[in-house]
CSV table of C-alpha atoms in Angstrom, one decimal:
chain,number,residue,atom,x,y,z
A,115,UNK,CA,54.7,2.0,-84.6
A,116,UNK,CA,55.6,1.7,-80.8
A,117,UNK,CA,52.6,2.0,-78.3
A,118,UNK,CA,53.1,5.5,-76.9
A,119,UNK,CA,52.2,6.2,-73.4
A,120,UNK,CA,53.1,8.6,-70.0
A,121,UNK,CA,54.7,5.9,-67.6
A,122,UNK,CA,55.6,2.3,-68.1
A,123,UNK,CA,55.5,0.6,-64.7
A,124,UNK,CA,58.0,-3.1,-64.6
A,125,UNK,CA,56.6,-5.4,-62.1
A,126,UNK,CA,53.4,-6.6,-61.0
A,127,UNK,CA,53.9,-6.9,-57.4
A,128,UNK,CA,52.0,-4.9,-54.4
A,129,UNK,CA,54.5,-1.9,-55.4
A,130,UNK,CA,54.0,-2.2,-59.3
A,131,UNK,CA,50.3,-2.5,-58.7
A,132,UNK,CA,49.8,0.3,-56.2
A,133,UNK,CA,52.0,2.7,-58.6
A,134,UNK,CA,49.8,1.8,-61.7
A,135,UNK,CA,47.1,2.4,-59.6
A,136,UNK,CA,48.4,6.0,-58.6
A,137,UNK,CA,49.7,7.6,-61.4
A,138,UNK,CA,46.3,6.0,-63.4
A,139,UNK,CA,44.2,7.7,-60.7
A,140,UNK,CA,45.9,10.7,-61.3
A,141,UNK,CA,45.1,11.0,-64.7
A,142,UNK,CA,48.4,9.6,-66.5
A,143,UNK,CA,48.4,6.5,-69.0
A,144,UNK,CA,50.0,3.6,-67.5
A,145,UNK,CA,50.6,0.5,-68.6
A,146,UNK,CA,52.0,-2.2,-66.2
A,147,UNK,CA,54.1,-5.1,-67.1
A,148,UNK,CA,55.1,-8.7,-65.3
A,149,UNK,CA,56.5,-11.4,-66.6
A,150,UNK,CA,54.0,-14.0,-64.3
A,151,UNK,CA,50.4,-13.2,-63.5
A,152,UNK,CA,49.8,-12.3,-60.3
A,153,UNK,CA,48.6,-15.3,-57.7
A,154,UNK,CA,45.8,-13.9,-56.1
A,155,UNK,CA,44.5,-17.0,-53.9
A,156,UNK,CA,46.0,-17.8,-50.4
A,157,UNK,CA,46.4,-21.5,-51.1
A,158,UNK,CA,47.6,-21.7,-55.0
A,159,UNK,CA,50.6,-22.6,-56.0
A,160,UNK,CA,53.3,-19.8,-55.5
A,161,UNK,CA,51.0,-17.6,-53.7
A,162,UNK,CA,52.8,-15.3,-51.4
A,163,UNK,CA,51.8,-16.3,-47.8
A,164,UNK,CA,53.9,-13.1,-46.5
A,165,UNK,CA,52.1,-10.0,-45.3
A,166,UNK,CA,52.6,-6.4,-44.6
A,167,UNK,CA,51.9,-4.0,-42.2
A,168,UNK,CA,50.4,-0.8,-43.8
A,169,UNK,CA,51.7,2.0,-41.6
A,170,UNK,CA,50.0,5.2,-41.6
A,171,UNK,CA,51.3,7.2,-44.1
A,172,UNK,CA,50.8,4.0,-46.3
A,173,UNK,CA,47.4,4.1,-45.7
A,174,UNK,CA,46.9,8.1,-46.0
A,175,UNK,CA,48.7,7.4,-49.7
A,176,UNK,CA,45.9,4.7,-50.5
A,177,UNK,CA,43.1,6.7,-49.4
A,178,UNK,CA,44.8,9.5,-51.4
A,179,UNK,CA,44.8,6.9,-54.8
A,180,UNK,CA,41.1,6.0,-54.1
A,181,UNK,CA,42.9,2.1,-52.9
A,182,UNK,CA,42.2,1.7,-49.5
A,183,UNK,CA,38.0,1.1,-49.8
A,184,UNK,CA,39.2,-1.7,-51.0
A,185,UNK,CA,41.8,-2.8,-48.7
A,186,UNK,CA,40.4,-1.7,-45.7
A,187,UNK,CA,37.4,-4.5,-45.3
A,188,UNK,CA,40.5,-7.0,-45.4
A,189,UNK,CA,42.8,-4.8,-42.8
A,190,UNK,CA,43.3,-6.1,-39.4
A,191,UNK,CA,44.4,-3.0,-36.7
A,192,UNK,CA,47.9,-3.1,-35.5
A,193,UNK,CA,47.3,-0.9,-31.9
A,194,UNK,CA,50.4,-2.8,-29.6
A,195,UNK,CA,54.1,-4.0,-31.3
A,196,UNK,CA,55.5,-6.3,-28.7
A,197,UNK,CA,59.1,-7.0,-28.9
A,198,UNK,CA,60.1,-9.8,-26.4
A,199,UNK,CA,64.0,-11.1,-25.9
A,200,UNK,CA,64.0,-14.8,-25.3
A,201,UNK,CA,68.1,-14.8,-25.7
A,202,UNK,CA,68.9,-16.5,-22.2
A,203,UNK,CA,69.7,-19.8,-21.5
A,204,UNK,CA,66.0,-21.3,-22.5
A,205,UNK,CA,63.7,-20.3,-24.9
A,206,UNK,CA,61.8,-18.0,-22.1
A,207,UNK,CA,60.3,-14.7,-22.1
A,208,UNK,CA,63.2,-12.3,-20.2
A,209,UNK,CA,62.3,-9.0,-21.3
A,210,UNK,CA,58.9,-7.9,-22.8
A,211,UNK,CA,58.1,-4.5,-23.9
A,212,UNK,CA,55.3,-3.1,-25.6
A,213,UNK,CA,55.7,0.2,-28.1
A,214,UNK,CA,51.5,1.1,-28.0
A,215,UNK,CA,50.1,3.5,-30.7
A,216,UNK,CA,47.9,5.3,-28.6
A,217,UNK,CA,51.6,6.9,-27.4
A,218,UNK,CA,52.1,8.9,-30.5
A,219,UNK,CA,48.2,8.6,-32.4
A,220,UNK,CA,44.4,8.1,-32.6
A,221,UNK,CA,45.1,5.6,-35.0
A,222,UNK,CA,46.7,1.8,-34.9
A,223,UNK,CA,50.6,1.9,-36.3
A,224,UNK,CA,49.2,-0.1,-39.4
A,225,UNK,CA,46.5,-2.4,-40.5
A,226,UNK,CA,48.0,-6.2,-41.6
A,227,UNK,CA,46.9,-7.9,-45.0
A,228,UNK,CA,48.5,-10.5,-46.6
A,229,UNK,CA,50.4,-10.1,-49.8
A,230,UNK,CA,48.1,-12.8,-52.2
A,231,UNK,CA,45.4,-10.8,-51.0
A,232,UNK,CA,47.0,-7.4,-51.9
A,233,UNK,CA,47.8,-8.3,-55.5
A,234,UNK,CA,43.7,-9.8,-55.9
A,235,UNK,CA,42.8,-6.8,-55.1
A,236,UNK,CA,45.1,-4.2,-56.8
A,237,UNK,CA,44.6,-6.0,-59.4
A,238,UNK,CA,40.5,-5.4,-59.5
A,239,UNK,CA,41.4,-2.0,-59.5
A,240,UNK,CA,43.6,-1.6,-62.2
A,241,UNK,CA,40.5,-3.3,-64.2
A,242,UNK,CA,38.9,-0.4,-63.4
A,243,UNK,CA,40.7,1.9,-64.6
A,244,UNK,CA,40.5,3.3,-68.2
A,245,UNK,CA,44.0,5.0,-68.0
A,246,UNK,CA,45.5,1.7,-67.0
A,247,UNK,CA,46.9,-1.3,-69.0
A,248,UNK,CA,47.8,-4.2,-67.0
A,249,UNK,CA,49.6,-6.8,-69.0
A,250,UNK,CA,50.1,-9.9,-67.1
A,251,UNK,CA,52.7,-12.2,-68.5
A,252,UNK,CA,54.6,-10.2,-70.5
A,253,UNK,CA,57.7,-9.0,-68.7
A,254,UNK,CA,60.4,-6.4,-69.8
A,255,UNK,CA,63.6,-6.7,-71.6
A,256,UNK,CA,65.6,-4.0,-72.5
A,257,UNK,CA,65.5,-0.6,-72.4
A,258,UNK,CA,67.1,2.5,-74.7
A,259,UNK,CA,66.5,6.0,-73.2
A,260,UNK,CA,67.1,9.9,-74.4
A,261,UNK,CA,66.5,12.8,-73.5
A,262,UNK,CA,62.8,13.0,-74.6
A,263,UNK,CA,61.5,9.9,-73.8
A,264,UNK,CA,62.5,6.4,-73.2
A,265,UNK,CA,62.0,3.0,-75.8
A,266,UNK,CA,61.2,-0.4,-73.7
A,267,UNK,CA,61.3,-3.5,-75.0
A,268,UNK,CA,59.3,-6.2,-74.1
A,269,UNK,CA,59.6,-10.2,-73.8
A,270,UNK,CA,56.8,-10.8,-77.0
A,271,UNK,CA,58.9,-9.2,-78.8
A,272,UNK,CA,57.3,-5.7,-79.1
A,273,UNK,CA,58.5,-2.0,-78.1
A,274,UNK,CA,56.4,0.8,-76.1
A,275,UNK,CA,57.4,4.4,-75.5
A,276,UNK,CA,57.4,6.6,-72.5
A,277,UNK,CA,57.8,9.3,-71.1
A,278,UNK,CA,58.8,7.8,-67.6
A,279,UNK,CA,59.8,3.8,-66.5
A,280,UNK,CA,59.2,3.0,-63.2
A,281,UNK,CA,61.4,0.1,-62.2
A,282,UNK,CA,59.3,-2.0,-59.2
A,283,UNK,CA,60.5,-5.4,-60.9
A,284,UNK,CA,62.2,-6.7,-57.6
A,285,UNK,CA,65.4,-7.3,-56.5
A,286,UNK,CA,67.1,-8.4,-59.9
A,287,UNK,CA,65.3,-5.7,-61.9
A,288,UNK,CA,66.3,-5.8,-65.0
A,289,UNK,CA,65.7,-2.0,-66.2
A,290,UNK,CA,67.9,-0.9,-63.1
A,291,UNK,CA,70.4,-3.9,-65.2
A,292,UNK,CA,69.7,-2.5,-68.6
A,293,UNK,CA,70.3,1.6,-67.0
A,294,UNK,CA,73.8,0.6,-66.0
A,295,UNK,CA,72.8,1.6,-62.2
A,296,UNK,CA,74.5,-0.7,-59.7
A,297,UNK,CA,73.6,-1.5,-55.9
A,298,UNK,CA,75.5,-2.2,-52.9
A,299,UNK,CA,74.4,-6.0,-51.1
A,300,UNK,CA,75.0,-7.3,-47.6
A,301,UNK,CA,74.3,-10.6,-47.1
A,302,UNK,CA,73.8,-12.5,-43.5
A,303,UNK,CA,73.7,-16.3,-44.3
A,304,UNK,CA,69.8,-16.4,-43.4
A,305,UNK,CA,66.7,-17.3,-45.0
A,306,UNK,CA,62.7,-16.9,-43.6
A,307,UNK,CA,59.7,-19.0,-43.5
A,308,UNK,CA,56.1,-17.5,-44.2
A,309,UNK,CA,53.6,-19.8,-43.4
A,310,UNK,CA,50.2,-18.6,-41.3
A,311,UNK,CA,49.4,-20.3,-38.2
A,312,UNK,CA,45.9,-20.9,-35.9
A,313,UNK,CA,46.4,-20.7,-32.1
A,314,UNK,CA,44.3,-21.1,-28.9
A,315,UNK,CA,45.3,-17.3,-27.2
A,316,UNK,CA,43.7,-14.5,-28.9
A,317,UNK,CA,46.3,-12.1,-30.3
A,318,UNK,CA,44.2,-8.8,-29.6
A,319,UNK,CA,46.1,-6.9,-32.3
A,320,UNK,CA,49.0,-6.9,-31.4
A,321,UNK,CA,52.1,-7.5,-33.1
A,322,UNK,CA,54.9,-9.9,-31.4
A,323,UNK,CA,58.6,-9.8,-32.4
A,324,UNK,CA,60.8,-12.5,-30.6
A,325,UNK,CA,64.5,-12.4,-30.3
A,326,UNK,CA,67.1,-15.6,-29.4
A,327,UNK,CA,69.7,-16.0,-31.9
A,328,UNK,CA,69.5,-16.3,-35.5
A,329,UNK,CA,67.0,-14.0,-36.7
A,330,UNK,CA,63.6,-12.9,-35.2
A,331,UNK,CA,60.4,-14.9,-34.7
A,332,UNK,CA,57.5,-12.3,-35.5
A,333,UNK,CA,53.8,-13.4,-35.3
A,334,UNK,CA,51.7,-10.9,-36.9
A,335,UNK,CA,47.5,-10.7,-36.5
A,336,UNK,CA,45.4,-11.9,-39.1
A,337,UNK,CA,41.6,-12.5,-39.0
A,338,UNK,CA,40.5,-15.5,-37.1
A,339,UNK,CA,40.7,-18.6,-39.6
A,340,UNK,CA,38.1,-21.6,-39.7
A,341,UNK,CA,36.8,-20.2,-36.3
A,342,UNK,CA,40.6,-20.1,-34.4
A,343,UNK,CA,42.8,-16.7,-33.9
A,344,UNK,CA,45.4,-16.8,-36.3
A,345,UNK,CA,48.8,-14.9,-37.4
A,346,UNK,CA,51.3,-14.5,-39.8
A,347,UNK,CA,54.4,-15.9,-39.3
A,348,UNK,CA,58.2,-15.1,-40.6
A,349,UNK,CA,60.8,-17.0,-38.8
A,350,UNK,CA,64.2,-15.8,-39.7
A,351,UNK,CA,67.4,-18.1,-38.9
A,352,UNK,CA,70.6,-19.2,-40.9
A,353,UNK,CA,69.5,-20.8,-44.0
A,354,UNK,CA,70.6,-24.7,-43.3
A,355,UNK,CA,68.2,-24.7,-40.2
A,356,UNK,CA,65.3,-22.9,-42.5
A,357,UNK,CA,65.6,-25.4,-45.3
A,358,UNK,CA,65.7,-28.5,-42.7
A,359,UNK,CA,62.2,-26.6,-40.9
A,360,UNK,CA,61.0,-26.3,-44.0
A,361,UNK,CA,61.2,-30.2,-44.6
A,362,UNK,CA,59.9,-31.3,-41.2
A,363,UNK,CA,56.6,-33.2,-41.0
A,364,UNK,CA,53.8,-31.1,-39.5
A,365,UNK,CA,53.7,-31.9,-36.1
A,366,UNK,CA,57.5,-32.1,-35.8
A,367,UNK,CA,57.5,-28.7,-37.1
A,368,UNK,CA,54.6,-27.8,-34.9
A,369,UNK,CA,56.6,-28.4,-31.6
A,370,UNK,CA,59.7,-26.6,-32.7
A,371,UNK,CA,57.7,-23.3,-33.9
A,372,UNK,CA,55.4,-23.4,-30.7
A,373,UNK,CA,59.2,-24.0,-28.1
A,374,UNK,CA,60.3,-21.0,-30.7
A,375,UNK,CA,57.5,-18.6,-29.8
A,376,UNK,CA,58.0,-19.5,-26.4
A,377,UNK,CA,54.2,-19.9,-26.0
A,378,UNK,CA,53.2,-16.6,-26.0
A,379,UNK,CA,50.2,-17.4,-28.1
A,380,UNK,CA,49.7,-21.2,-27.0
A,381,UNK,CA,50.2,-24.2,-28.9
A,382,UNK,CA,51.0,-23.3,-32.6
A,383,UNK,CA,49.1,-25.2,-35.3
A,384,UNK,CA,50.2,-24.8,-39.1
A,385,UNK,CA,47.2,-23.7,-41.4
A,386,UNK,CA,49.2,-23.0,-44.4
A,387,UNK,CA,51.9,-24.3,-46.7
A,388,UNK,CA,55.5,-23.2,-45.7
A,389,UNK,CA,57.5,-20.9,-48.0
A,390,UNK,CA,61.1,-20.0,-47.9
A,391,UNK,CA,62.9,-17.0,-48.4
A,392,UNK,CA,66.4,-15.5,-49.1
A,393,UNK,CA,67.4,-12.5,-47.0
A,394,UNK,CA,69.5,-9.9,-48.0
A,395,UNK,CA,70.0,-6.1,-47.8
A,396,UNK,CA,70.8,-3.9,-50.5
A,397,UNK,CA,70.4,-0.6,-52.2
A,398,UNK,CA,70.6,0.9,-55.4
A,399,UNK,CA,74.1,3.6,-55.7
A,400,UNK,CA,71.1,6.0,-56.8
A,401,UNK,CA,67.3,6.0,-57.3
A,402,UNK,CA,66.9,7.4,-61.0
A,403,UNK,CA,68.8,7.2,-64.2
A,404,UNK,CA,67.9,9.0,-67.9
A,405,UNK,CA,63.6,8.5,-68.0
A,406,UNK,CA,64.1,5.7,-65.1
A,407,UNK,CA,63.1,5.9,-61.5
A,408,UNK,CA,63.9,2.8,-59.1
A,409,UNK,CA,61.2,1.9,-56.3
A,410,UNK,CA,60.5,-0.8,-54.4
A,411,UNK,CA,62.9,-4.0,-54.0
A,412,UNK,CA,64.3,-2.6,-57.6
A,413,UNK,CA,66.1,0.3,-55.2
A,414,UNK,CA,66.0,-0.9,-51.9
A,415,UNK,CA,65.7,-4.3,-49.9
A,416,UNK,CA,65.7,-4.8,-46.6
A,417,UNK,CA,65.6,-8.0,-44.1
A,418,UNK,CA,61.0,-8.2,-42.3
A,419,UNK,CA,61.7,-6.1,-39.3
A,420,UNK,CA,59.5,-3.3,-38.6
A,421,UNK,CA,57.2,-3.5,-41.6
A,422,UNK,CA,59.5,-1.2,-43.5
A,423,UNK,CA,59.6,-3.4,-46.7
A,424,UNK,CA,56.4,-2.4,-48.9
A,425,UNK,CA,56.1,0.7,-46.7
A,426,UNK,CA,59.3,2.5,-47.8
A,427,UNK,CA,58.0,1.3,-51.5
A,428,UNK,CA,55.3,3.4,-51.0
A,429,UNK,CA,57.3,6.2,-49.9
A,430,UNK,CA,59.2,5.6,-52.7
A,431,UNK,CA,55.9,6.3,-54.8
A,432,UNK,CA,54.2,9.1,-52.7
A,433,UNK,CA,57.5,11.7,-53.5
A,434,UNK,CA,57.1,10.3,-57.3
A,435,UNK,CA,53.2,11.4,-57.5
A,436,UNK,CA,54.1,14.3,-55.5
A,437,UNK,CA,56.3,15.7,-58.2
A,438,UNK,CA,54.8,14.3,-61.5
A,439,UNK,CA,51.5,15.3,-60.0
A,440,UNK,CA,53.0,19.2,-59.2
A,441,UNK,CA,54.4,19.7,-62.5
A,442,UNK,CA,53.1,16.7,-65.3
A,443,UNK,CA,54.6,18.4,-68.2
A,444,UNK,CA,57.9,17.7,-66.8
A,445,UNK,CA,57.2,13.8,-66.4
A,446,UNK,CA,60.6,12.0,-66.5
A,447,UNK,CA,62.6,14.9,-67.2
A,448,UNK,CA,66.6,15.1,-65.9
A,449,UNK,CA,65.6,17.6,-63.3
A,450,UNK,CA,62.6,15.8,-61.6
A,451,UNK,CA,64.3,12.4,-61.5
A,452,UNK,CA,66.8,14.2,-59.7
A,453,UNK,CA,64.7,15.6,-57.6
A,454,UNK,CA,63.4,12.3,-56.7
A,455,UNK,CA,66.7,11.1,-56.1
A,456,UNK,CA,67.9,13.9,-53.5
A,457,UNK,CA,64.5,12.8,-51.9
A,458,UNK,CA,64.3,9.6,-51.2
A,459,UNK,CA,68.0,8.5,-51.4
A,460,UNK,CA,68.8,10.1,-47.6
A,461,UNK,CA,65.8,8.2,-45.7
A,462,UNK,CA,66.1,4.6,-48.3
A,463,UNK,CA,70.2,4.9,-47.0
A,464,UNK,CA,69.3,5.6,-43.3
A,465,UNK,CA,67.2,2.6,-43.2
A,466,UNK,CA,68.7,-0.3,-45.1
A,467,UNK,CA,72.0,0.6,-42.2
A,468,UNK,CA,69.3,1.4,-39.2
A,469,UNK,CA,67.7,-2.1,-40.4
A,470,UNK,CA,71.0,-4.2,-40.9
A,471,UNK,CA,71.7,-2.9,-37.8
A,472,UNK,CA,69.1,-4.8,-36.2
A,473,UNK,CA,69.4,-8.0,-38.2
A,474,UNK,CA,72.9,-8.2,-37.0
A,475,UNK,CA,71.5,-7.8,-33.7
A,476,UNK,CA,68.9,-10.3,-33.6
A,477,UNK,CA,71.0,-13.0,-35.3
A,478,UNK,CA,73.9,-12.8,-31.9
A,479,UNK,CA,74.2,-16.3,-30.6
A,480,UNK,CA,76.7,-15.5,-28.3
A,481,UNK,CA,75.4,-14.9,-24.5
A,482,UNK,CA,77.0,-11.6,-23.8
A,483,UNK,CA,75.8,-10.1,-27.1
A,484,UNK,CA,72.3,-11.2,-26.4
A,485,UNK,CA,72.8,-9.8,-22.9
A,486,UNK,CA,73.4,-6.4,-24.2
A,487,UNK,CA,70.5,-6.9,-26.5
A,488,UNK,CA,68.4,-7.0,-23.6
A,489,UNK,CA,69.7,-4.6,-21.9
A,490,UNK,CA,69.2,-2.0,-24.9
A,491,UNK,CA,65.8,-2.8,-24.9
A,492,UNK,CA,64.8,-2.3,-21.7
A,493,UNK,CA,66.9,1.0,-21.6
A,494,UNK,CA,65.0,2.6,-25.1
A,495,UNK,CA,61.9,1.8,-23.7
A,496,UNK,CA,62.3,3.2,-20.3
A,497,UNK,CA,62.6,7.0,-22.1
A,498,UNK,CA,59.4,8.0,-23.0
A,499,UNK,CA,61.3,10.4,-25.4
A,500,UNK,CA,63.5,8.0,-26.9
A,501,UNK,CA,60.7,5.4,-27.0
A,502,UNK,CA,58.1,7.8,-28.4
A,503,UNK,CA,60.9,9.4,-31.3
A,504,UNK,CA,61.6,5.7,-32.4
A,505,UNK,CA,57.9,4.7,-32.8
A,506,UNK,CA,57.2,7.8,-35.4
A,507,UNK,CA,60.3,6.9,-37.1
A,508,UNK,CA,59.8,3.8,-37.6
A,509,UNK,CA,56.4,5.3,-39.0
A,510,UNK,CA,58.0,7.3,-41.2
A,511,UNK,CA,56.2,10.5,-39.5
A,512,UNK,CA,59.7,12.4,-38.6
């Protein structure tokens, strides 16, 4: 007989994991399913050397699951983002402006981890858990819903039944495949390299985003490493020049990261392996089907600017809990899943466009377009208003 529990979570990422944790915390059996065990140390093979910014109501969903003690010793304080546009005729500092959190809170906008470190420690949590199975290794295949409950099968060959899948299986996910539910994709011709970086300036929390052509340059704090300030790195640029980067010897790579980030921090030195990523944005034509609800990269993703990735998963997950948490009898029924759907398709739709928007932006080679760039800068920032409205919704507070 088929295993029989409340919610089957796909995918063992930082959103899979923090929804297992959730809905186990609140009292509902979970079991959580990847088809890879989760690399949980920063130098393994495959580890992922990306991080994310936590933003508040990230963190106020953690505390709310019982996560954050155990994120929080890890967490380094995001007060200042810096955004800086380098787009004139040398790679130069024209116009820096700095969005500060003390503006709009008593709190920093977010507290940066990286993602290896995230999944080593979701994981310990999950292990203690009773109400949660986590089941490295085993991935999902297919899946058969009705009305009462849905039938998932898995890659070892065996079945378990729910009363609600929650597809956080990534970008390909194959339960959004196997419920027929299609997405819309914009692509941009870019990829991005992750790889953490040592430098002689101290980066005193904040956050710097640097704009020339091709894609952004952000250098995000981490915790000093081997007794040197140190940052997190995601260079975005069109995909030939990533993969040829990503194949230069360390100090040749050194020089051209450290002219790219036009010194701001100092001299650059690499202190991790490089990793490469596509970019893309896409979203799901809707965010639940018959016993399925889409979260994550499985509904929505987006290119790394302004730490809206994981974030809007986890806003995917708070209005989930919100609802299977104010009326659990009706877990994975037609009405809440379309509930869930009226509530976070307006706000995932907003900011795949508000974030393409930006891409497209950042990637202008020509100099009149990164003219106007900087002139849009300057001009958001110089409205206290304006520049206050756009910090709390990139927060998600409005």
């Amino acid at each position: 007989m088929d295993a029989q529990y409340d919610i089957v979570v796909s995918g063992g990422g930082p959103a899979g994991l923090t929804a297992a944790a959730a809905f186990g915390a609140a009292g509902f059996r979970v079991i959580c399913l990847d088809p890879a065990p989760p690399v949980t140390e920063r130098d393994a093979d495959g580890s992922d050397l990306r991080t994310t910014a936590l933003l508040q109501p990230a963190r106020n969903l953690l505390e709310r699951c019982g996560l954050w003690p155990r994120l929080a010793p890890h967490a380094t304080p995001l007060q200042t983002m810096r955004i800086i546009d380098a787009g004139g005729d040398t790679p130069q500092p024209r116009v820096t402006r700095d969005f500060v959190a003390s503006d709009i809170s008593d709190q920093p906008f977010g507290w940066n981890l990286p993602n290896w470190l995230l999944r080593r420690e979701l994981a310990a949590q999950l292990a203690e858990l009773p109400t949660v199975e986590f089941r490295p290794g085993t991935g999902t295949r297919s899946l058969f819903t009705r009305t009462g409950e849905a039938r998932v099968g898995l890659s070892d060959g065996s079945r378990l039944r729910a009363r609600l899948v929650v597809a956080a299986d990534g970008r390909d996910s194959p339960m959004r495949t196997a419920a027929g539910i299609g997405v819309r994709r914009m692509t941009y011709g870019q990829k991005a390299l992750a790889f953490a970086v040592t430098h002689s300036v101290p980066h005193d929390n904040v956050s710097t985003e640097i704009h020339r052509s091709g894609g952004p340059f952000t250098l995000v704090p981490l915790p000093d490493y081997q007794g040197r300030p140190s940052s997190a790195v995601v260079w975005l640029d069109h995909g030939r020049k990533v993969l040829e980067r990503a194949q230069l010897d360390a100090p040749a790579f050194e020089a051209e990261m450290t002219e790219r980030s036009c010194g701001v921090l100092g001299p650059l030195a690499l202190a991790s392996r490089r990793t490469v990523w596509p970019i893309i944005s896409q979203h799901a034509e809707q965010m639940a089907g018959e016993r399925l609800a889409l979260m994550a990269e499985a509904a929505h993703v987006m290119p790394p600017i302004g730490a809206q990735g994981l974030n809007m998963s986890l806003a995917d997950l708070a209005g989930l809990l919100d609802l299977a948490e104010a009326a659990p009898q009706d877990l994975g029924d037609a009405g809440m899943l379309e509930r869930y759907h009226r509530k976070r398709m307006r706000d995932v739709r907003m900011r795949v466009t508000g974030i393409d928007a930006l891409n497209r932006a950042s990637i202008a080679g020509a100099q009149p377009l990164r003219d106007l760039r900087a002139m849009g800068l300057g001009a958001l920032h110089a409205l206290p208003p304006v520049r206050q409205g756009l910090m709390r919704m990139g927060l998600g507070l409005t």
